[in-house]
Amino acid sequence: AEVGEPAAGEGGGELLVRELDLASLRSVRAFCHRVLQEEPRLDVLINNAGIFQCPYMKTEDGFEMQFGVNHLGHFLLTNLLLGLLKNSAPSRIVVVSSKLYKYGEINFEDLNSEISYNKSFCYSRSKLANILFARELARRLEGTGVTVNSLHPGIVRTNLGRHVNIPLLAKPLFNLVSWAFFKTPLEGAQTSIYLASSPDVEGVSGKYFGDCKEEELLPKAMDDLVARKLWDISEVMVGLLK
C-alpha cells in the first residue's frame, strides 16, 4: 500500500517478498539463485538481519547461531550477489553492525564457540566481524564502482532483544525507558537509508557511520591482517573455497 500504484505518467514502485533464512546456507544459495534469475540489476544491498544474545544454538550448517547468522549468512549472500552488483555499478553495499563491536574479539581458535560461549561476547564478535568484512570487501572492490560501508543504528525498539530476560517486576520500567530513549524503527533505519541513497556518500567506501555521520573505529576494527584472515576462513566455512 505504501509503495502505491503507478500514477499517470509516473512509474510506481514494486515490492517483492522473497524467503531468506540466514541460518541456512542452502536457503541463502536458493535466494541468490532466484534473484540472479529474476533481477537484471541490483543497485543496493543492505545487510540488516541479525540475532541478539540468544542461548547457545547452532545453525542448520552447525555454526554458532549469532556468528552464523550475523556474519557468515551475510558473507555468503553478499559474495553470491557481487557479480550482479558489479554489473549494476555504481552500486552500494550497506552493512549494519553495532557499537557493541567494541566488546568483541575475533578468536580464531574458537570461532564456533565450542570451547566457551558467552552470548553477549558472541554478539559483539559477530558485529566486529561485520565491520572487518565490510573493510576487506571495500578493499577488494576498489575501482569497481561498488562501495561498501558499515554503520551502527543505535538502540532501536524492535524485537531484537527477545532473548534477553528482563525480570517481571522490572518490565514496566524497561518499557518506559525504551519508549523514552530508544529509537523507533524508522529512526533506526535513517543511517542505512542515508548510506543506501544519499549523494553525499557517493564514492565513499570502507567507512563506518552513526547518525548519518562518519565515526572513528577502534584499532581492532581496522586491523587489515585480521580482516583478511577472517575473510579467508569465512570463504572455507560457507563453502566458497574447498
PDB file of C-alpha atoms in Angstrom:
ATOM      1  CA  ALA A   1       0.000   0.000   0.000  1.00  0.00           C
ATOM      2  CA  GLU A   2       2.843   2.413   0.805  1.00  0.00           C
ATOM      3  CA  VAL A   3       4.636   1.715  -2.464  1.00  0.00           C
ATOM      4  CA  GLY A   4       1.486   2.699  -4.325  1.00  0.00           C
ATOM      5  CA  GLU A   5       0.147   2.055  -7.787  1.00  0.00           C
ATOM      6  CA  PRO A   6       1.788   3.716 -10.792  1.00  0.00           C
ATOM      7  CA  ALA A   7       0.319   7.189 -11.251  1.00  0.00           C
ATOM      8  CA  ALA A   8      -0.422   8.650 -14.675  1.00  0.00           C
ATOM      9  CA  GLY A   9       2.883   9.216 -16.435  1.00  0.00           C
ATOM     10  CA  GLU A  10       4.894   8.050 -13.445  1.00  0.00           C
ATOM     11  CA  GLY A  11       6.494   4.750 -12.595  1.00  0.00           C
ATOM     12  CA  GLY A  12       5.252   3.093  -9.439  1.00  0.00           C
ATOM     13  CA  GLY A  13       7.313   1.089  -7.027  1.00  0.00           C
ATOM     14  CA  GLU A  14       7.170  -2.675  -6.790  1.00  0.00           C
ATOM     15  CA  LEU A  15       7.746  -4.616  -3.587  1.00  0.00           C
ATOM     16  CA  LEU A  16       8.652  -8.280  -3.900  1.00  0.00           C
ATOM     17  CA  VAL A  17       8.935 -10.522  -0.836  1.00  0.00           C
ATOM     18  CA  ARG A  18      11.358 -13.447  -1.057  1.00  0.00           C
ATOM     19  CA  GLU A  19      12.131 -16.079   1.580  1.00  0.00           C
ATOM     20  CA  LEU A  20      15.663 -15.998   3.009  1.00  0.00           C
ATOM     21  CA  ASP A  21      16.916 -17.799   6.116  1.00  0.00           C
ATOM     22  CA  LEU A  22      20.403 -16.610   7.003  1.00  0.00           C
ATOM     23  CA  ALA A  23      20.796 -19.564   9.386  1.00  0.00           C
ATOM     24  CA  SER A  24      20.810 -21.862   6.341  1.00  0.00           C
ATOM     25  CA  LEU A  25      23.471 -21.702   3.618  1.00  0.00           C
ATOM     26  CA  ARG A  26      21.104 -23.754   1.446  1.00  0.00           C
ATOM     27  CA  SER A  27      18.445 -21.043   1.808  1.00  0.00           C
ATOM     28  CA  VAL A  28      20.977 -18.284   1.049  1.00  0.00           C
ATOM     29  CA  ARG A  29      22.053 -20.060  -2.128  1.00  0.00           C
ATOM     30  CA  ALA A  30      18.441 -20.640  -3.234  1.00  0.00           C
ATOM     31  CA  PHE A  31      17.538 -16.999  -2.587  1.00  0.00           C
ATOM     32  CA  CYS A  32      20.536 -15.699  -4.549  1.00  0.00           C
ATOM     33  CA  HIS A  33      19.856 -18.107  -7.419  1.00  0.00           C
ATOM     34  CA  ARG A  34      16.328 -16.723  -7.705  1.00  0.00           C
ATOM     35  CA  VAL A  35      17.480 -13.091  -7.520  1.00  0.00           C
ATOM     36  CA  LEU A  36      20.078 -13.689 -10.241  1.00  0.00           C
ATOM     37  CA  GLN A  37      17.430 -15.324 -12.440  1.00  0.00           C
ATOM     38  CA  GLU A  38      14.768 -12.654 -11.937  1.00  0.00           C
ATOM     39  CA  GLU A  39      16.569  -9.339 -11.489  1.00  0.00           C
ATOM     40  CA  PRO A  40      18.522  -7.616 -14.279  1.00  0.00           C
ATOM     41  CA  ARG A  41      20.291  -5.285 -11.838  1.00  0.00           C
ATOM     42  CA  LEU A  42      20.992  -4.734  -8.148  1.00  0.00           C
ATOM     43  CA  ASP A  43      21.665  -1.172  -7.031  1.00  0.00           C
ATOM     44  CA  VAL A  44      21.745  -1.565  -3.247  1.00  0.00           C
ATOM     45  CA  LEU A  45      22.223  -4.468  -0.851  1.00  0.00           C
ATOM     46  CA  ILE A  46      21.514  -3.734   2.835  1.00  0.00           C
ATOM     47  CA  ASN A  47      22.697  -6.483   5.191  1.00  0.00           C
ATOM     48  CA  ASN A  48      20.389  -5.741   8.097  1.00  0.00           C
ATOM     49  CA  ALA A  49      19.205  -9.026   9.616  1.00  0.00           C
ATOM     50  CA  GLY A  50      20.519 -10.138  12.977  1.00  0.00           C
ATOM     51  CA  ILE A  51      20.061 -12.201  16.116  1.00  0.00           C
ATOM     52  CA  PHE A  52      20.967 -10.874  19.572  1.00  0.00           C
ATOM     53  CA  GLN A  53      22.206 -12.663  22.685  1.00  0.00           C
ATOM     54  CA  CYS A  54      20.378 -15.931  22.098  1.00  0.00           C
ATOM     55  CA  PRO A  55      21.056 -19.091  24.114  1.00  0.00           C
ATOM     56  CA  TYR A  56      23.698 -21.359  22.602  1.00  0.00           C
ATOM     57  CA  MET A  57      22.232 -22.709  19.378  1.00  0.00           C
ATOM     58  CA  LYS A  58      23.606 -23.839  16.062  1.00  0.00           C
ATOM     59  CA  THR A  59      22.526 -23.054  12.517  1.00  0.00           C
ATOM     60  CA  GLU A  60      21.473 -25.721  10.048  1.00  0.00           C
ATOM     61  CA  ASP A  61      25.138 -25.970   8.992  1.00  0.00           C
ATOM     62  CA  GLY A  62      26.492 -26.305  12.531  1.00  0.00           C
ATOM     63  CA  PHE A  63      27.672 -22.736  13.140  1.00  0.00           C
ATOM     64  CA  GLU A  64      27.121 -20.881  16.425  1.00  0.00           C
ATOM     65  CA  MET A  65      23.871 -19.018  15.728  1.00  0.00           C
ATOM     66  CA  GLN A  66      24.966 -15.401  16.200  1.00  0.00           C
ATOM     67  CA  PHE A  67      28.191 -15.772  14.203  1.00  0.00           C
ATOM     68  CA  GLY A  68      26.407 -17.908  11.616  1.00  0.00           C
ATOM     69  CA  VAL A  69      23.507 -15.515  11.001  1.00  0.00           C
ATOM     70  CA  ASN A  70      25.077 -12.118  11.645  1.00  0.00           C
ATOM     71  CA  HIS A  71      28.338 -12.755   9.800  1.00  0.00           C
ATOM     72  CA  LEU A  72      28.512 -15.963   7.743  1.00  0.00           C
ATOM     73  CA  GLY A  73      24.999 -15.792   6.259  1.00  0.00           C
ATOM     74  CA  HIS A  74      25.565 -12.231   5.077  1.00  0.00           C
ATOM     75  CA  PHE A  75      29.086 -13.098   3.911  1.00  0.00           C
ATOM     76  CA  LEU A  76      27.785 -15.776   1.551  1.00  0.00           C
ATOM     77  CA  LEU A  77      24.783 -13.687   0.469  1.00  0.00           C
ATOM     78  CA  THR A  78      26.986 -10.728  -0.479  1.00  0.00           C
ATOM     79  CA  ASN A  79      29.570 -12.815  -2.308  1.00  0.00           C
ATOM     80  CA  LEU A  80      26.942 -14.617  -4.393  1.00  0.00           C
ATOM     81  CA  LEU A  81      25.406 -11.281  -5.438  1.00  0.00           C
ATOM     82  CA  LEU A  82      28.707  -9.476  -6.111  1.00  0.00           C
ATOM     83  CA  GLY A  83      28.678 -10.138  -9.852  1.00  0.00           C
ATOM     84  CA  LEU A  84      25.267  -8.507 -10.259  1.00  0.00           C
ATOM     85  CA  LEU A  85      26.291  -5.587  -8.044  1.00  0.00           C
ATOM     86  CA  LYS A  86      29.410  -5.014 -10.166  1.00  0.00           C
ATOM     87  CA  ASN A  87      27.403  -5.186 -13.397  1.00  0.00           C
ATOM     88  CA  SER A  88      24.977  -2.619 -11.924  1.00  0.00           C
ATOM     89  CA  ALA A  89      27.683  -0.155 -10.808  1.00  0.00           C
ATOM     90  CA  PRO A  90      27.621   2.413  -9.391  1.00  0.00           C
ATOM     91  CA  SER A  91      26.031   0.332  -6.645  1.00  0.00           C
ATOM     92  CA  ARG A  92      26.230   0.160  -2.867  1.00  0.00           C
ATOM     93  CA  ILE A  93      26.519  -2.398  -0.064  1.00  0.00           C
ATOM     94  CA  VAL A  94      25.447  -1.368   3.434  1.00  0.00           C
ATOM     95  CA  VAL A  95      26.394  -3.499   6.446  1.00  0.00           C
ATOM     96  CA  VAL A  96      24.500  -2.956   9.712  1.00  0.00           C
ATOM     97  CA  SER A  97      26.821  -3.508  12.684  1.00  0.00           C
ATOM     98  CA  SER A  98      26.584  -2.250  16.273  1.00  0.00           C
ATOM     99  CA  LYS A  99      28.505  -0.098  18.731  1.00  0.00           C
ATOM    100  CA  LEU A 100      28.790  -3.269  20.800  1.00  0.00           C
ATOM    101  CA  TYR A 101      31.537  -4.417  18.408  1.00  0.00           C
ATOM    102  CA  LYS A 102      33.839  -2.702  20.924  1.00  0.00           C
ATOM    103  CA  TYR A 103      33.427  -5.605  23.344  1.00  0.00           C
ATOM    104  CA  GLY A 104      34.168  -8.329  20.792  1.00  0.00           C
ATOM    105  CA  GLU A 105      37.347 -10.128  19.787  1.00  0.00           C
ATOM    106  CA  ILE A 106      37.969 -12.418  16.820  1.00  0.00           C
ATOM    107  CA  ASN A 107      39.203 -15.624  18.425  1.00  0.00           C
ATOM    108  CA  PHE A 108      40.316 -17.808  15.513  1.00  0.00           C
ATOM    109  CA  GLU A 109      40.833 -20.737  17.889  1.00  0.00           C
ATOM    110  CA  ASP A 110      37.123 -20.838  18.796  1.00  0.00           C
ATOM    111  CA  LEU A 111      35.070 -19.064  16.118  1.00  0.00           C
ATOM    112  CA  ASN A 112      32.244 -21.539  16.656  1.00  0.00           C
ATOM    113  CA  SER A 113      32.215 -21.055  20.466  1.00  0.00           C
ATOM    114  CA  GLU A 114      32.621 -24.751  21.150  1.00  0.00           C
ATOM    115  CA  ILE A 115      35.209 -24.175  23.880  1.00  0.00           C
ATOM    116  CA  SER A 116      33.236 -21.451  25.648  1.00  0.00           C
ATOM    117  CA  TYR A 117      30.063 -19.458  24.942  1.00  0.00           C
ATOM    118  CA  ASN A 118      29.092 -16.054  26.256  1.00  0.00           C
ATOM    119  CA  LYS A 119      26.005 -14.716  24.473  1.00  0.00           C
ATOM    120  CA  SER A 120      26.999 -11.045  24.916  1.00  0.00           C
ATOM    121  CA  PHE A 121      30.580 -11.565  23.788  1.00  0.00           C
ATOM    122  CA  CYS A 122      29.494 -13.651  20.799  1.00  0.00           C
ATOM    123  CA  TYR A 123      27.084 -10.958  19.637  1.00  0.00           C
ATOM    124  CA  SER A 124      29.860  -8.361  19.893  1.00  0.00           C
ATOM    125  CA  ARG A 125      32.222 -10.640  17.996  1.00  0.00           C
ATOM    126  CA  SER A 126      29.707 -11.063  15.173  1.00  0.00           C
ATOM    127  CA  LYS A 127      29.310  -7.280  14.943  1.00  0.00           C
ATOM    128  CA  LEU A 128      33.090  -6.778  14.877  1.00  0.00           C
ATOM    129  CA  ALA A 129      33.175  -9.382  12.104  1.00  0.00           C
ATOM    130  CA  ASN A 130      30.617  -7.290  10.164  1.00  0.00           C
ATOM    131  CA  ILE A 131      32.925  -4.263  10.229  1.00  0.00           C
ATOM    132  CA  LEU A 132      36.045  -6.248   9.315  1.00  0.00           C
ATOM    133  CA  PHE A 133      34.104  -7.897   6.468  1.00  0.00           C
ATOM    134  CA  ALA A 134      32.953  -4.514   5.137  1.00  0.00           C
ATOM    135  CA  ARG A 135      36.505  -3.161   5.361  1.00  0.00           C
ATOM    136  CA  GLU A 136      38.081  -6.089   3.484  1.00  0.00           C
ATOM    137  CA  LEU A 137      35.277  -6.111   0.900  1.00  0.00           C
ATOM    138  CA  ALA A 138      35.760  -2.376   0.280  1.00  0.00           C
ATOM    139  CA  ARG A 139      39.461  -3.042  -0.361  1.00  0.00           C
ATOM    140  CA  ARG A 140      38.660  -5.828  -2.814  1.00  0.00           C
ATOM    141  CA  LEU A 141      36.086  -3.698  -4.658  1.00  0.00           C
ATOM    142  CA  GLU A 142      38.283  -0.641  -5.214  1.00  0.00           C
ATOM    143  CA  GLY A 143      37.821   0.651  -8.752  1.00  0.00           C
ATOM    144  CA  THR A 144      34.686  -1.410  -9.469  1.00  0.00           C
ATOM    145  CA  GLY A 145      32.135   1.315  -8.732  1.00  0.00           C
ATOM    146  CA  VAL A 146      30.701  -0.745  -5.849  1.00  0.00           C
ATOM    147  CA  THR A 147      31.018   0.899  -2.417  1.00  0.00           C
ATOM    148  CA  VAL A 148      30.744  -0.790   0.987  1.00  0.00           C
ATOM    149  CA  ASN A 149      30.140   0.939   4.307  1.00  0.00           C
ATOM    150  CA  SER A 150      29.137  -0.220   7.780  1.00  0.00           C
ATOM    151  CA  LEU A 151      27.067   1.511  10.451  1.00  0.00           C
ATOM    152  CA  HIS A 152      25.546   1.283  13.895  1.00  0.00           C
ATOM    153  CA  PRO A 153      21.819   2.117  14.004  1.00  0.00           C
ATOM    154  CA  GLY A 154      21.618   2.996  17.709  1.00  0.00           C
ATOM    155  CA  ILE A 155      19.301   1.296  20.188  1.00  0.00           C
ATOM    156  CA  VAL A 156      16.064   0.624  18.350  1.00  0.00           C
ATOM    157  CA  ARG A 157      12.673  -0.521  19.672  1.00  0.00           C
ATOM    158  CA  THR A 158      12.317  -3.856  17.891  1.00  0.00           C
ATOM    159  CA  ASN A 159      12.007  -7.480  18.986  1.00  0.00           C
ATOM    160  CA  LEU A 160      15.768  -7.994  18.504  1.00  0.00           C
ATOM    161  CA  GLY A 161      16.104  -8.272  22.291  1.00  0.00           C
ATOM    162  CA  ARG A 162      13.543 -11.079  22.585  1.00  0.00           C
ATOM    163  CA  HIS A 163      16.161 -13.441  24.048  1.00  0.00           C
ATOM    164  CA  VAL A 164      17.097 -11.014  26.845  1.00  0.00           C
ATOM    165  CA  ASN A 165      15.399 -11.975  30.102  1.00  0.00           C
ATOM    166  CA  ILE A 166      14.026  -8.970  31.975  1.00  0.00           C
ATOM    167  CA  PRO A 167      12.587  -9.691  35.456  1.00  0.00           C
ATOM    168  CA  LEU A 168       8.795  -9.350  35.542  1.00  0.00           C
ATOM    169  CA  LEU A 169       8.876  -6.540  38.111  1.00  0.00           C
ATOM    170  CA  ALA A 170      11.372  -4.558  36.003  1.00  0.00           C
ATOM    171  CA  LYS A 171       9.411  -4.811  32.750  1.00  0.00           C
ATOM    172  CA  PRO A 172       7.213  -1.721  33.296  1.00  0.00           C
ATOM    173  CA  LEU A 173      10.321   0.380  33.978  1.00  0.00           C
ATOM    174  CA  PHE A 174      12.130  -1.108  30.971  1.00  0.00           C
ATOM    175  CA  ASN A 175       9.151  -0.382  28.728  1.00  0.00           C
ATOM    176  CA  LEU A 176       9.056   3.198  29.954  1.00  0.00           C
ATOM    177  CA  VAL A 177      12.769   3.671  29.330  1.00  0.00           C
ATOM    178  CA  SER A 178      12.549   2.134  25.880  1.00  0.00           C
ATOM    179  CA  TRP A 179       9.702   4.411  24.834  1.00  0.00           C
ATOM    180  CA  ALA A 180      11.561   7.428  26.196  1.00  0.00           C
ATOM    181  CA  PHE A 181      15.069   6.764  24.905  1.00  0.00           C
ATOM    182  CA  PHE A 182      15.102   4.066  22.209  1.00  0.00           C
ATOM    183  CA  LYS A 183      14.759   4.937  18.533  1.00  0.00           C
ATOM    184  CA  THR A 184      11.706   3.933  16.539  1.00  0.00           C
ATOM    185  CA  PRO A 185      12.406   1.509  13.675  1.00  0.00           C
ATOM    186  CA  LEU A 186      12.068   4.415  11.227  1.00  0.00           C
ATOM    187  CA  GLU A 187      14.597   6.477  13.173  1.00  0.00           C
ATOM    188  CA  GLY A 188      16.910   3.476  13.470  1.00  0.00           C
ATOM    189  CA  ALA A 189      16.830   2.985   9.706  1.00  0.00           C
ATOM    190  CA  GLN A 190      17.956   6.515   8.842  1.00  0.00           C
ATOM    191  CA  THR A 191      21.694   5.824   8.604  1.00  0.00           C
ATOM    192  CA  SER A 192      21.058   2.753   6.447  1.00  0.00           C
ATOM    193  CA  ILE A 193      18.833   4.835   4.155  1.00  0.00           C
ATOM    194  CA  TYR A 194      21.459   7.592   4.067  1.00  0.00           C
ATOM    195  CA  LEU A 195      24.239   5.188   3.045  1.00  0.00           C
ATOM    196  CA  ALA A 196      21.979   3.484   0.513  1.00  0.00           C
ATOM    197  CA  SER A 197      20.740   6.600  -1.238  1.00  0.00           C
ATOM    198  CA  SER A 198      22.428   9.892  -0.326  1.00  0.00           C
ATOM    199  CA  PRO A 199      24.578  11.643  -2.944  1.00  0.00           C
ATOM    200  CA  ASP A 200      26.732  12.843  -0.010  1.00  0.00           C
ATOM    201  CA  VAL A 201      28.375   9.403   0.229  1.00  0.00           C
ATOM    202  CA  GLU A 202      28.724   8.724  -3.487  1.00  0.00           C
ATOM    203  CA  GLY A 203      32.092   7.041  -3.979  1.00  0.00           C
ATOM    204  CA  VAL A 204      32.708   6.758  -0.210  1.00  0.00           C
ATOM    205  CA  SER A 205      33.764   3.239   0.791  1.00  0.00           C
ATOM    206  CA  GLY A 206      35.260   1.349   3.722  1.00  0.00           C
ATOM    207  CA  LYS A 207      33.909   3.753   6.341  1.00  0.00           C
ATOM    208  CA  TYR A 208      31.792   3.405   9.497  1.00  0.00           C
ATOM    209  CA  PHE A 209      28.799   5.640  10.249  1.00  0.00           C
ATOM    210  CA  GLY A 210      26.418   6.510  13.059  1.00  0.00           C
ATOM    211  CA  ASP A 211      23.557   9.026  12.929  1.00  0.00           C
ATOM    212  CA  CYS A 212      24.402   9.703   9.270  1.00  0.00           C
ATOM    213  CA  LYS A 213      27.946  10.832  10.112  1.00  0.00           C
ATOM    214  CA  GLU A 214      31.280   9.076   9.744  1.00  0.00           C
ATOM    215  CA  GLU A 215      32.688   7.820  13.054  1.00  0.00           C
ATOM    216  CA  GLU A 216      36.079   6.654  14.244  1.00  0.00           C
ATOM    217  CA  LEU A 217      36.703   2.953  14.819  1.00  0.00           C
ATOM    218  CA  LEU A 218      38.805   1.232  17.450  1.00  0.00           C
ATOM    219  CA  PRO A 219      42.123  -0.136  16.099  1.00  0.00           C
ATOM    220  CA  LYS A 220      40.873  -3.745  16.309  1.00  0.00           C
ATOM    221  CA  ALA A 221      38.141  -2.909  13.792  1.00  0.00           C
ATOM    222  CA  MET A 222      40.750  -1.552  11.364  1.00  0.00           C
ATOM    223  CA  ASP A 223      43.180  -4.495  11.547  1.00  0.00           C
ATOM    224  CA  ASP A 224      43.645  -5.458   7.910  1.00  0.00           C
ATOM    225  CA  LEU A 225      45.536  -8.663   8.706  1.00  0.00           C
ATOM    226  CA  VAL A 226      42.697  -9.927  10.908  1.00  0.00           C
ATOM    227  CA  ALA A 227      40.151  -8.809   8.285  1.00  0.00           C
ATOM    228  CA  ARG A 228      41.917 -10.816   5.562  1.00  0.00           C
ATOM    229  CA  LYS A 229      42.318 -13.895   7.740  1.00  0.00           C
ATOM    230  CA  LEU A 230      38.626 -13.730   8.726  1.00  0.00           C
ATOM    231  CA  TRP A 231      37.714 -13.445   5.038  1.00  0.00           C
ATOM    232  CA  ASP A 232      39.815 -16.474   4.097  1.00  0.00           C
ATOM    233  CA  ILE A 233      38.366 -18.619   6.903  1.00  0.00           C
ATOM    234  CA  SER A 234      34.809 -17.462   6.145  1.00  0.00           C
ATOM    235  CA  GLU A 235      35.212 -18.496   2.499  1.00  0.00           C
ATOM    236  CA  VAL A 236      36.015 -22.032   3.619  1.00  0.00           C
ATOM    237  CA  MET A 237      33.267 -22.120   6.280  1.00  0.00           C
ATOM    238  CA  VAL A 238      30.498 -21.185   3.796  1.00  0.00           C
ATOM    239  CA  GLY A 239      31.859 -23.416   1.039  1.00  0.00           C
ATOM    240  CA  LEU A 240      33.080 -20.791  -1.413  1.00  0.00           C
ATOM    241  CA  LEU A 241      36.520 -22.421  -1.176  1.00  0.00           C
ATOM    242  CA  LYS A 242      37.170 -26.082  -0.561  1.00  0.00           C
TER     243      LYS A 242
END
